[in-house]
Each structure stands twice: as C-alpha cells, then as structure tokens.
Coordinates of C-alpha atoms and ligand atoms in Angstrom, one line a residue:
X1 CA 147.6 187.1 217.4
X2 CA 147.5 189.4 214.8
X3 CA 150.9 189.8 212.3
X4 CA 151.1 193.2 210.7
X5 CA 150.7 193.3 207.4
X6 CA 153.8 195.5 205.6
X7 CA 153.8 196.4 201.6
X8 CA 157.1 196.8 199.8
X9 CA 157.7 197.9 196.2
X10 CA 159.4 197.4 193.2
X11 CA 160.5 199.0 190.1
X12 CA 161.7 198.1 186.9
X13 CA 161.5 199.6 183.0
X14 CA 161.3 198.3 179.3
X15 CA 161.2 199.2 176.1
X16 CA 158.4 197.5 173.9
X17 CA 156.4 199.0 170.4
X18 CA 152.3 198.1 169.3
X19 CA 150.1 199.4 168.0
X20 CA 146.9 199.5 168.2
X21 CA 143.7 197.7 166.5
X22 CA 139.9 196.5 166.0
X23 CA 139.8 193.6 163.8
X24 CA 136.4 194.4 163.8
X25 CA 136.5 198.8 162.5
X26 CA 138.2 199.0 158.8
X27 CA 140.7 201.4 158.3
X28 CA 138.7 205.3 158.6
X29 CA 137.5 203.8 162.1
X30 CA 140.6 202.7 163.3
X31 CA 142.4 205.3 162.4
X32 CA 139.5 207.8 163.9
X33 CA 139.4 205.8 168.0
X34 CA 143.2 205.0 167.9
X35 CA 144.7 207.6 165.8
X36 CA 148.4 207.3 165.3
X37 CA 148.9 204.3 167.1
X38 CA 146.7 202.5 165.1
X39 CA 150.1 201.5 162.9
X40 CA 147.9 203.3 160.2
X41 CA 149.4 206.0 158.7
X42 CA 147.1 208.8 157.0
X43 CA 149.4 209.9 154.4
X44 CA 150.1 206.0 153.9
X45 CA 147.1 204.0 151.8
X46 CA 148.3 200.8 152.7
X47 CA 146.7 198.9 155.9
X48 CA 150.3 198.8 157.7
X49 CA 150.8 198.9 161.1
X50 CA 154.4 200.5 161.9
X51 CA 154.5 199.9 165.2
X52 CA 155.8 202.6 167.7
X53 CA 157.9 202.4 170.7
X54 CA 157.7 203.2 175.0
X55 CA 159.5 203.6 177.7
X56 CA 157.0 201.8 179.5
X57 CA 157.8 201.8 183.4
X58 CA 156.0 198.8 185.8
X59 CA 156.0 199.7 189.4
X60 CA 155.1 196.0 191.8
X61 CA 153.9 196.5 195.3
X62 CA 152.9 193.9 197.8
X63 CA 152.3 192.7 200.8
X64 CA 153.0 190.1 203.7
X65 CA 154.2 190.2 207.4
X66 CA 158.1 190.2 208.2
X67 CA 159.9 187.2 208.3
X68 CA 160.5 187.3 212.0
X69 CA 164.6 185.7 211.4
X70 CA 164.7 188.1 208.4
X71 CA 162.6 190.9 208.8
X72 CA 162.3 190.9 205.4
X73 CA 158.4 190.5 203.8
X74 CA 160.4 189.5 200.4
X75 CA 164.5 189.9 200.2
X76 CA 164.1 192.9 197.5
X77 CA 167.2 190.7 195.2
X78 CA 164.4 187.7 194.9
X79 CA 161.4 190.2 194.5
X80 CA 163.7 191.6 191.4
X81 CA 164.4 188.3 189.5
X82 CA 160.6 187.4 189.6
X83 CA 160.3 190.9 187.8
X84 CA 163.0 190.2 185.6
X85 CA 161.5 186.7 185.5
X86 CA 157.9 187.1 184.3
X87 CA 158.1 190.5 183.2
X88 CA 161.4 192.1 181.6
X89 CA 161.5 188.6 179.8
X90 CA 158.3 188.8 178.1
X91 CA 158.2 192.4 177.4
X92 CA 161.2 194.5 176.7
X93 CA 162.4 194.7 173.3
X94 CA 160.0 193.2 172.0
X95 CA 157.4 194.0 169.2
X96 CA 154.3 193.5 171.4
X97 CA 151.6 192.9 169.0
X98 CA 153.8 189.7 167.4
X99 CA 156.2 187.9 169.8
X100 CA 154.1 188.5 173.4
X101 CA 151.3 186.2 174.1
X102 CA 148.5 186.3 174.7
X103 CA 148.3 189.6 172.0
X104 CA 150.5 187.0 169.8
X105 CA 148.1 187.2 166.7
X106 CA 145.5 187.5 168.7
X107 CA 144.1 191.0 167.4
X108 CA 141.0 191.3 169.6
X109 CA 143.3 191.8 172.7
X110 CA 144.1 195.4 172.2
X111 CA 147.9 195.8 174.2
X112 CA 146.5 199.5 176.1
X113 CA 148.8 199.6 179.1
X114 CA 145.2 198.5 180.6
X115 CA 145.5 194.7 179.0
X116 CA 149.0 195.3 179.3
X117 CA 147.8 195.5 183.0
X118 CA 145.6 192.5 183.2
X119 CA 148.6 189.9 182.1
X120 CA 151.1 191.0 184.1
X121 CA 148.8 190.6 187.1
X122 CA 148.0 186.4 186.0
X123 CA 152.7 186.4 185.5
X124 CA 153.2 187.8 188.8
X125 CA 150.4 186.4 191.3
X126 CA 152.0 182.5 191.5
X127 CA 155.0 184.2 191.5
X128 CA 154.7 186.0 194.4
X129 CA 152.3 183.3 196.0
X130 CA 154.6 180.9 196.4
X131 CA 157.7 183.3 197.9
X132 CA 154.6 183.6 200.9
X133 CA 153.4 187.0 199.6
X134 CA 150.7 188.3 198.0
X135 CA 150.6 191.4 194.6
X136 CA 148.6 194.6 195.5
X137 CA 148.6 196.8 193.4
X138 CA 150.4 197.2 190.1
X139 CA 151.2 200.2 188.4
X140 CA 152.6 200.5 184.3
X141 CA 153.4 203.8 182.6
X142 CA 153.3 203.9 179.3
X143 CA 154.3 207.7 178.9
X144 CA 155.6 209.5 181.8
X145 CA 151.8 211.5 182.2
X146 CA 150.2 208.3 181.8
X147 CA 150.1 205.2 183.6
X148 CA 146.9 202.2 184.9
X149 CA 147.0 200.9 188.0
X150 CA 145.1 197.9 188.9
X151 CA 144.8 196.0 192.0
X152 CA 143.4 192.8 190.4
X153 CA 140.0 193.8 191.6
X154 CA 136.6 192.4 189.9
X155 CA 133.3 194.0 188.7
Ligands
LIG1 ZN1 151.9 203.1 172.2

C-alpha cells in the first residue's frame, strides 16, 4: 500500500558579504557585467574588491511519509538544527569569497544565488537523507525581490 508523501518547509535568514568576479575578464569587463557587485569602483582605479552584504533568506522544503507514531515528516526542531549546522554556521556573517568553501580562493566559481543553491543542496542532501526524508526544493533570496530556486534537477 502506498503511503502519502507530505512536504514541510522551514526558512532561515543569514547575513553575508561577497563580490562577483570572473578572473578571465579584465577589470572593464567585470565592471560591465557585474557592475557594482564586482566590488570594483568606477572612481577608484585600484583593482580592489570592495565586498557588499546581503540579508539572505533561504526556504527549504523536504518531503517524506508521515511517521505513524509522531505524525511528523520530520520534527521542525530537527530540521532547524540541520539548517543551523549545515547552512548558518558556514554562511552567517561570513565573507563568502574568502571564508566559505568551495568559493574560498576559487574565483572561477561566482558567489551568485544560483551557485550558492548548488552548494547548499550538496550540504543539505545527505543530512536530510539521514533523517529518512528527501530534499525537494530550496529557494534563496538575495534581496526581497531577487531569488532563485533549485530542485536538484540536472540537464
Ligand atoms: Zn551581491
């Protein structure tokens, strides 16, 4: 007999700093594509990356069957603990380009919300599986009106 699958969702917020840069492009091209997110200043000729910050919001939806004894897919407290350990501790009040693997010292991997989602999926997936549920969808807001969503799909 098949069991119903229910999705549950938890959100967390964190503050982090970053800049966007492609080392294969010169300063002008980086400024043209990433604009002020490049960390370059039009009025400052030095090749210095000034970081800027975001108040990120992450929404995580997992799915699983409802345990007959608890009535839970996963206790929200357990899910919160996973998000704190896997996400918050790695990203909150971090300068992502300098402190957080795999972005740290890897300028070829831009710290966009799209790439952050791919990394967050890898961090979360095994932890959610250990609790006998499955990751379904993650959405990351960089600003209140700009966000990206990933469901683990590959082309
Ligand atoms: Zn930014």
